[in-house]
Amino acid sequence: MLLRILKMIDKQELNTNIPAHVAIIMDGNGRWAKQKGFFRAVGHENGTKAVKEAVEGAAEIGVKFLTLYAFSTENWNRPKLEVDTLMKLLVNSLRKEIDTLQKNNIKLNAIGNLDALPNKARKELLEVIEKTKDNTHMTLSLALSYGSREELIKTIQEISNKVKNNVLSPHLINEAVINKHLYTKNLPDVDLLIRTSGEQRISNFLLWQIAYAELYFTEILWPDFKRTNLFEAILDYQKRERRFGKTSEQLS
Ligand code: IPE
Ligand code: IPE
Ligand code: MG
């Protein structure tokens, strides 16, 4: 299957039209477990294998920025047991996968309200971020305790303070200024947003940053997601014409 998909990808296209920034809403762990008669935790555990697939697959074909929605601000409202399981899985995965990140020259980044994470998870995360900070092949951003509205509130508060302290004049507020205050300040706009599990919604993810992203929805539940599914999404992306408001004729 992998070979077949790889053969389908024109090498020239691979070199020239790989989305620079791919973001994924990794959804469906719970339903995957339920279908198999397992506890939800088993779905989350298997979800970490799909994370590895997506990360290695993206690095393999030259995606420069991969951003994964791992835990939303709304996910704090899940039962405590499930939240604890997810936080433990985060710590274990970071410990287990540090070698994969180093081997593939991947820099880890995190976006979201990291102060809300349990100390152990935050400490582990910051350690891996520090250890991988000089890696250059790809930036992997984990969205943790991330909510786009929370991010926009934080941004507006920071900008308002600058205006109040006469550091910034309101008429100078533009897209670049706003970008500079977002958690994603070091990332380009999203080119391709993928959501698994058949849900077709954004769930408070990167609202500002996906303004002109291509959206791709697949029925596959996250634990079943393989790198070939990522390549399929990218092939679909490559067939689209991104006009950014212009006419087709202007582009050609
Ligand atoms: C995605 O899977 C993982 C997180 C949101 C943390 P879900 O846990 O949302 O799985 P479903 O949507 O209930 O199937
Ligand atoms: C979105 O999935 C958050 C993550 C994938 C981390 P959810 O399962 O929490 O979203 P809803 O509740 O279906 O919108
Ligand atoms: Mg879900």
mmCIF file of C-alpha atoms and ligand atoms in Angstrom:
data_model
loop_
_atom_site.group_PDB
_atom_site.id
_atom_site.type_symbol
_atom_site.label_atom_id
_atom_site.label_comp_id
_atom_site.label_asym_id
_atom_site.label_seq_id
_atom_site.Cartn_x
_atom_site.Cartn_y
_atom_site.Cartn_z
ATOM 1 C CA MET A 1 0.000 0.000 0.000
ATOM 2 C CA LEU A 2 2.763 2.414 0.999
ATOM 3 C CA LEU A 3 4.646 1.663 -2.200
ATOM 4 C CA ARG A 4 1.522 2.065 -4.272
ATOM 5 C CA ILE A 5 0.789 5.485 -2.793
ATOM 6 C CA LEU A 6 4.415 6.539 -3.097
ATOM 7 C CA LYS A 7 4.390 5.495 -6.758
ATOM 8 C CA MET A 8 1.275 7.575 -7.283
ATOM 9 C CA ILE A 9 3.106 10.670 -6.086
ATOM 10 C CA ASP A 10 4.934 12.386 -8.883
ATOM 11 C CA LYS A 11 8.450 13.090 -7.596
ATOM 12 C CA GLN A 12 8.453 16.537 -9.123
ATOM 13 C CA GLU A 13 5.200 17.358 -7.341
ATOM 14 C CA LEU A 14 6.630 15.977 -4.137
ATOM 15 C CA ASN A 15 9.482 18.397 -4.366
ATOM 16 C CA THR A 16 7.470 21.406 -5.333
ATOM 17 C CA ASN A 17 4.035 21.223 -3.775
ATOM 18 C CA ILE A 18 4.328 19.744 -0.318
ATOM 19 C CA PRO A 19 2.300 21.844 2.126
ATOM 20 C CA ALA A 20 4.737 23.647 4.408
ATOM 21 C CA HIS A 21 2.400 23.482 7.395
ATOM 22 C CA VAL A 22 0.083 20.548 8.038
ATOM 23 C CA ALA A 23 -2.174 20.576 11.103
ATOM 24 C CA ILE A 24 -4.154 17.569 12.295
ATOM 25 C CA ILE A 25 -7.164 17.257 14.587
ATOM 26 C CA MET A 26 -6.490 13.737 15.842
ATOM 27 C CA ASP A 27 -10.003 12.531 16.610
ATOM 28 C CA GLY A 28 -11.719 9.177 17.163
ATOM 29 C CA ASN A 29 -9.681 7.390 19.840
ATOM 30 C CA GLY A 30 -12.741 6.815 22.024
ATOM 31 C CA ARG A 31 -14.908 5.451 19.210
ATOM 32 C CA TRP A 32 -12.078 3.211 18.025
ATOM 33 C CA ALA A 33 -11.849 1.675 21.502
ATOM 34 C CA LYS A 34 -15.625 1.380 21.851
ATOM 35 C CA GLN A 35 -15.920 -0.469 18.523
ATOM 36 C CA LYS A 36 -13.450 -3.012 19.827
ATOM 37 C CA GLY A 37 -15.000 -3.292 23.272
ATOM 38 C CA PHE A 38 -12.053 -1.639 25.021
ATOM 39 C CA PHE A 39 -11.844 1.191 27.548
ATOM 40 C CA ARG A 40 -11.286 4.636 26.012
ATOM 41 C CA ALA A 41 -7.743 4.623 27.423
ATOM 42 C CA VAL A 42 -6.824 1.817 25.004
ATOM 43 C CA GLY A 43 -7.911 4.082 22.155
ATOM 44 C CA HIS A 44 -5.642 6.845 23.412
ATOM 45 C CA GLU A 45 -2.720 4.420 23.774
ATOM 46 C CA ASN A 46 -3.153 3.269 20.193
ATOM 47 C CA GLY A 47 -3.508 6.900 19.149
ATOM 48 C CA THR A 48 0.145 7.426 20.093
ATOM 49 C CA LYS A 49 1.156 4.908 17.390
ATOM 50 C CA ALA A 50 -0.686 7.018 14.840
ATOM 51 C CA VAL A 51 1.170 10.087 16.101
ATOM 52 C CA LYS A 52 4.445 8.319 15.322
ATOM 53 C CA GLU A 53 3.167 7.408 11.843
ATOM 54 C CA ALA A 54 2.123 10.984 11.101
ATOM 55 C CA VAL A 55 5.336 12.502 12.442
ATOM 56 C CA GLU A 56 7.650 10.120 10.588
ATOM 57 C CA GLY A 57 5.564 10.311 7.407
ATOM 58 C CA ALA A 58 5.539 14.109 7.429
ATOM 59 C CA ALA A 59 9.293 14.264 8.050
ATOM 60 C CA GLU A 60 9.897 11.719 5.282
ATOM 61 C CA ILE A 61 8.236 13.788 2.561
ATOM 62 C CA GLY A 62 9.541 17.158 3.680
ATOM 63 C CA VAL A 63 6.675 18.821 5.550
ATOM 64 C CA LYS A 64 8.417 21.624 7.456
ATOM 65 C CA PHE A 65 5.779 22.216 10.125
ATOM 66 C CA LEU A 66 3.432 19.617 11.601
ATOM 67 C CA THR A 67 0.985 20.706 14.291
ATOM 68 C CA LEU A 68 -1.036 18.121 16.201
ATOM 69 C CA TYR A 69 -4.106 18.897 18.312
ATOM 70 C CA ALA A 70 -3.480 16.675 21.311
ATOM 71 C CA PHE A 71 -5.557 18.244 24.089
ATOM 72 C CA SER A 72 -7.996 21.147 23.918
ATOM 73 C CA THR A 73 -9.013 23.665 26.591
ATOM 74 C CA GLU A 74 -12.439 21.958 26.440
ATOM 75 C CA ASN A 75 -10.901 18.515 27.038
ATOM 76 C CA TRP A 76 -10.298 19.528 30.690
ATOM 77 C CA ASN A 77 -14.037 18.935 31.109
ATOM 78 C CA ARG A 78 -13.659 15.179 30.499
ATOM 79 C CA PRO A 79 -13.759 12.770 33.463
ATOM 80 C CA LYS A 80 -10.687 13.193 35.679
ATOM 81 C CA LEU A 81 -9.591 9.626 35.068
ATOM 82 C CA GLU A 82 -9.439 10.207 31.307
ATOM 83 C CA VAL A 83 -7.591 13.524 31.703
ATOM 84 C CA ASP A 84 -5.053 11.818 33.993
ATOM 85 C CA THR A 85 -4.592 9.001 31.485
ATOM 86 C CA LEU A 86 -3.959 11.482 28.673
ATOM 87 C CA MET A 87 -1.412 13.414 30.735
ATOM 88 C CA LYS A 88 0.409 10.203 31.694
ATOM 89 C CA LEU A 89 0.451 9.108 28.068
ATOM 90 C CA LEU A 90 1.954 12.450 27.122
ATOM 91 C CA VAL A 91 4.814 11.998 29.605
ATOM 92 C CA ASN A 92 5.455 8.397 28.519
ATOM 93 C CA SER A 93 5.350 9.219 24.804
ATOM 94 C CA LEU A 94 7.759 12.120 25.211
ATOM 95 C CA ARG A 95 10.203 9.857 27.046
ATOM 96 C CA LYS A 96 9.810 7.081 24.519
ATOM 97 C CA GLU A 97 9.986 9.180 21.368
ATOM 98 C CA ILE A 98 12.822 11.588 22.121
ATOM 99 C CA ASP A 99 15.146 9.315 20.121
ATOM 100 C CA THR A 100 12.781 9.357 17.126
ATOM 101 C CA LEU A 101 12.809 13.154 17.228
ATOM 102 C CA GLN A 102 16.608 13.326 17.408
ATOM 103 C CA LYS A 103 17.102 10.685 14.724
ATOM 104 C CA ASN A 104 14.805 12.557 12.332
ATOM 105 C CA ASN A 105 16.220 15.988 13.224
ATOM 106 C CA ILE A 106 12.807 17.177 14.476
ATOM 107 C CA LYS A 107 12.378 20.144 16.767
ATOM 108 C CA LEU A 108 9.591 19.892 19.335
ATOM 109 C CA ASN A 109 7.423 22.910 20.060
ATOM 110 C CA ALA A 110 4.251 23.315 22.111
ATOM 111 C CA ILE A 111 1.325 25.683 21.732
ATOM 112 C CA GLY A 112 -1.354 26.289 24.330
ATOM 113 C CA ASN A 113 -1.692 27.275 27.963
ATOM 114 C CA LEU A 114 1.165 25.103 29.234
ATOM 115 C CA ASP A 115 0.779 26.502 32.762
ATOM 116 C CA ALA A 116 -2.422 24.477 33.041
ATOM 117 C CA LEU A 117 -0.579 21.171 32.524
ATOM 118 C CA PRO A 118 0.408 19.024 35.515
ATOM 119 C CA ASN A 119 3.989 19.862 36.624
ATOM 120 C CA LYS A 120 5.364 16.511 35.543
ATOM 121 C CA ALA A 121 3.969 16.789 32.021
ATOM 122 C CA ARG A 122 5.123 20.392 31.617
ATOM 123 C CA LYS A 123 8.610 19.562 32.905
ATOM 124 C CA GLU A 124 9.006 16.590 30.542
ATOM 125 C CA LEU A 125 7.705 18.661 27.636
ATOM 126 C CA LEU A 126 10.081 21.567 28.300
ATOM 127 C CA GLU A 127 12.982 19.140 28.614
ATOM 128 C CA VAL A 128 12.325 17.599 25.193
ATOM 129 C CA ILE A 129 11.806 21.067 23.687
ATOM 130 C CA GLU A 130 15.196 22.101 25.076
ATOM 131 C CA LYS A 131 16.954 18.933 23.890
ATOM 132 C CA THR A 132 15.608 19.235 20.340
ATOM 133 C CA LYS A 133 15.865 23.008 19.962
ATOM 134 C CA ASP A 134 18.687 22.904 17.404
ATOM 135 C CA ASN A 135 16.991 20.367 15.111
ATOM 136 C CA THR A 136 16.152 21.766 11.703
ATOM 137 C CA HIS A 137 14.401 19.215 9.469
ATOM 138 C CA MET A 138 10.855 19.729 10.775
ATOM 139 C CA THR A 139 9.070 21.527 13.625
ATOM 140 C CA LEU A 140 6.529 19.380 15.433
ATOM 141 C CA SER A 141 4.121 21.483 17.473
ATOM 142 C CA LEU A 142 1.909 19.792 20.024
ATOM 143 C CA ALA A 143 -1.249 21.722 20.839
ATOM 144 C CA LEU A 144 -1.751 21.062 24.541
ATOM 145 C CA SER A 145 -4.378 22.743 26.642
ATOM 146 C CA TYR A 146 -4.869 24.697 23.448
ATOM 147 C CA GLY A 147 -7.972 26.668 22.562
ATOM 148 C CA SER A 148 -8.082 29.248 19.819
ATOM 149 C CA ARG A 149 -10.395 31.564 21.751
ATOM 150 C CA GLU A 150 -8.123 31.442 24.810
ATOM 151 C CA GLU A 151 -5.197 32.259 22.509
ATOM 152 C CA LEU A 152 -7.059 35.219 20.985
ATOM 153 C CA ILE A 153 -8.040 36.535 24.439
ATOM 154 C CA LYS A 154 -4.404 36.330 25.552
ATOM 155 C CA THR A 155 -3.331 38.106 22.366
ATOM 156 C CA ILE A 156 -5.875 40.903 22.793
ATOM 157 C CA GLN A 157 -4.870 41.359 26.436
ATOM 158 C CA GLU A 158 -1.166 41.614 25.561
ATOM 159 C CA ILE A 159 -1.786 44.058 22.720
ATOM 160 C CA SER A 160 -4.149 46.151 24.879
ATOM 161 C CA ASN A 161 -1.456 46.415 27.541
ATOM 162 C CA LYS A 162 1.039 47.653 24.978
ATOM 163 C CA VAL A 163 -1.445 50.275 23.806
ATOM 164 C CA LYS A 164 -2.180 51.286 27.397
ATOM 165 C CA ASN A 165 1.538 51.677 28.127
ATOM 166 C CA ASN A 166 2.055 53.703 24.940
ATOM 167 C CA VAL A 167 4.342 51.037 23.453
ATOM 168 C CA LEU A 168 2.006 50.536 20.529
ATOM 169 C CA SER A 169 -0.350 52.823 18.698
ATOM 170 C CA PRO A 170 -3.749 51.272 17.739
ATOM 171 C CA HIS A 171 -3.407 52.179 14.053
ATOM 172 C CA LEU A 172 -0.227 50.070 13.889
ATOM 173 C CA ILE A 173 -2.076 46.888 14.853
ATOM 174 C CA ASN A 174 -2.000 44.669 11.775
ATOM 175 C CA GLU A 175 -1.826 40.962 10.912
ATOM 176 C CA ALA A 176 1.885 40.788 11.658
ATOM 177 C CA VAL A 177 1.391 42.291 15.130
ATOM 178 C CA ILE A 178 -1.378 39.823 15.911
ATOM 179 C CA ASN A 179 0.684 36.889 14.582
ATOM 180 C CA LYS A 180 3.543 37.907 16.858
ATOM 181 C CA HIS A 181 1.344 37.495 19.945
ATOM 182 C CA LEU A 182 -0.154 34.111 19.103
ATOM 183 C CA TYR A 183 1.226 30.818 20.451
ATOM 184 C CA THR A 184 2.027 30.087 16.797
ATOM 185 C CA LYS A 185 4.283 33.141 16.419
ATOM 186 C CA ASN A 186 7.099 31.029 14.971
ATOM 187 C CA LEU A 187 4.891 29.075 12.555
ATOM 188 C CA PRO A 188 3.574 29.990 9.109
ATOM 189 C CA ASP A 189 -0.163 29.879 8.327
ATOM 190 C CA VAL A 190 -1.637 26.381 8.035
ATOM 191 C CA ASP A 191 -1.733 25.059 4.453
ATOM 192 C CA LEU A 192 -3.580 21.807 5.062
ATOM 193 C CA LEU A 193 -5.852 20.934 7.982
ATOM 194 C CA ILE A 194 -6.788 17.278 8.405
ATOM 195 C CA ARG A 195 -9.463 15.932 10.756
ATOM 196 C CA THR A 196 -9.999 12.242 11.301
ATOM 197 C CA SER A 197 -13.079 10.327 12.532
ATOM 198 C CA GLY A 198 -15.619 11.837 10.137
ATOM 199 C CA GLU A 199 -16.414 14.901 12.242
ATOM 200 C CA GLN A 200 -16.482 18.045 10.156
ATOM 201 C CA ARG A 201 -15.799 20.801 12.645
ATOM 202 C CA ILE A 202 -12.859 22.853 13.883
ATOM 203 C CA SER A 203 -13.383 22.440 17.649
ATOM 204 C CA ASN A 204 -11.595 25.670 18.608
ATOM 205 C CA PHE A 205 -8.357 24.841 16.756
ATOM 206 C CA LEU A 206 -6.207 27.555 15.122
ATOM 207 C CA LEU A 207 -9.131 29.752 14.033
ATOM 208 C CA TRP A 208 -6.934 32.640 12.907
ATOM 209 C CA GLN A 209 -4.208 30.454 11.391
ATOM 210 C CA ILE A 210 -6.504 28.379 9.152
ATOM 211 C CA ALA A 211 -8.073 31.399 7.434
ATOM 212 C CA TYR A 212 -6.881 30.076 4.042
ATOM 213 C CA ALA A 213 -6.043 26.453 4.856
ATOM 214 C CA GLU A 214 -7.323 23.606 2.686
ATOM 215 C CA LEU A 215 -9.581 21.351 4.751
ATOM 216 C CA TYR A 216 -9.492 17.557 4.496
ATOM 217 C CA PHE A 217 -11.848 15.271 6.389
ATOM 218 C CA THR A 218 -11.466 11.506 6.578
ATOM 219 C CA GLU A 219 -13.630 8.831 8.177
ATOM 220 C CA ILE A 220 -10.572 7.002 9.522
ATOM 221 C CA LEU A 221 -10.424 6.887 13.304
ATOM 222 C CA TRP A 222 -7.168 8.319 14.625
ATOM 223 C CA PRO A 223 -5.624 5.056 15.953
ATOM 224 C CA ASP A 224 -5.980 3.574 12.429
ATOM 225 C CA PHE A 225 -4.237 6.532 10.766
ATOM 226 C CA LYS A 226 -1.092 5.493 8.890
ATOM 227 C CA ARG A 227 1.451 7.544 6.959
ATOM 228 C CA THR A 228 -0.242 6.445 3.730
ATOM 229 C CA ASN A 229 -3.358 8.294 4.921
ATOM 230 C CA LEU A 230 -1.261 11.406 5.336
ATOM 231 C CA PHE A 231 0.117 10.955 1.816
ATOM 232 C CA GLU A 232 -3.440 10.528 0.481
ATOM 233 C CA ALA A 233 -4.448 13.802 2.135
ATOM 234 C CA ILE A 234 -1.444 15.539 0.596
ATOM 235 C CA LEU A 235 -2.244 14.109 -2.852
ATOM 236 C CA ASP A 236 -5.743 15.533 -2.486
ATOM 237 C CA TYR A 237 -4.280 18.888 -1.429
ATOM 238 C CA GLN A 238 -2.033 18.911 -4.494
ATOM 239 C CA LYS A 239 -5.047 18.646 -6.796
ATOM 240 C CA ARG A 240 -6.584 21.828 -5.448
ATOM 241 C CA GLU A 241 -6.168 25.323 -6.786
ATOM 242 C CA ARG A 242 -5.444 27.798 -4.018
ATOM 243 C CA ARG A 243 -6.667 31.062 -5.397
ATOM 244 C CA PHE A 244 -6.493 33.298 -2.297
ATOM 245 C CA GLY A 245 -9.277 35.421 -3.690
ATOM 246 C CA LYS A 246 -7.791 35.794 -7.168
ATOM 247 C CA THR A 247 -9.196 34.356 -10.381
ATOM 248 C CA SER A 248 -7.909 31.143 -11.870
ATOM 249 C CA GLU A 249 -6.568 33.081 -14.888
ATOM 250 C CA GLN A 250 -4.487 35.325 -12.669
ATOM 251 C CA LEU A 251 -2.694 32.319 -11.294
ATOM 252 C CA SER A 252 -1.682 30.743 -14.574
HETATM 253 C C1 IPE B 1 -9.232 12.304 20.282
HETATM 254 O O1 IPE B 1 -10.085 11.229 20.442
HETATM 255 C C2 IPE B 1 -8.315 12.487 21.468
HETATM 256 C C3 IPE B 1 -8.601 13.666 22.286
HETATM 257 C C4 IPE B 1 -9.531 14.540 22.070
HETATM 258 C C5 IPE B 1 -7.760 13.886 23.446
HETATM 259 P P1 IPE B 1 -11.414 11.314 21.288
HETATM 260 O O2 IPE B 1 -11.078 10.929 22.702
HETATM 261 O O3 IPE B 1 -12.061 12.623 21.139
HETATM 262 O O4 IPE B 1 -12.273 10.180 20.619
HETATM 263 P P2 IPE B 1 -13.832 10.210 20.306
HETATM 264 O O5 IPE B 1 -14.116 11.456 19.557
HETATM 265 O O6 IPE B 1 -14.535 10.159 21.628
HETATM 266 O O7 IPE B 1 -14.062 8.988 19.480
HETATM 267 C C1 IPE B 2 -10.823 17.962 19.391
HETATM 268 O O1 IPE B 2 -11.443 16.736 19.562
HETATM 269 C C2 IPE B 2 -9.650 18.071 20.312
HETATM 270 C C3 IPE B 2 -8.535 17.168 20.015
HETATM 271 C C4 IPE B 2 -8.437 16.364 19.002
HETATM 272 C C5 IPE B 2 -7.456 17.217 20.950
HETATM 273 P P1 IPE B 2 -12.713 16.582 20.504
HETATM 274 O O2 IPE B 2 -13.143 15.165 20.406
HETATM 275 O O3 IPE B 2 -12.404 17.095 21.863
HETATM 276 O O4 IPE B 2 -13.736 17.573 19.833
HETATM 277 P P2 IPE B 2 -15.321 17.591 19.819
HETATM 278 O O5 IPE B 2 -15.768 17.535 21.249
HETATM 279 O O6 IPE B 2 -15.775 16.397 19.058
HETATM 280 O O7 IPE B 2 -15.674 18.860 19.130
HETATM 281 MG MG MG B 3 -13.402 13.333 19.829
#
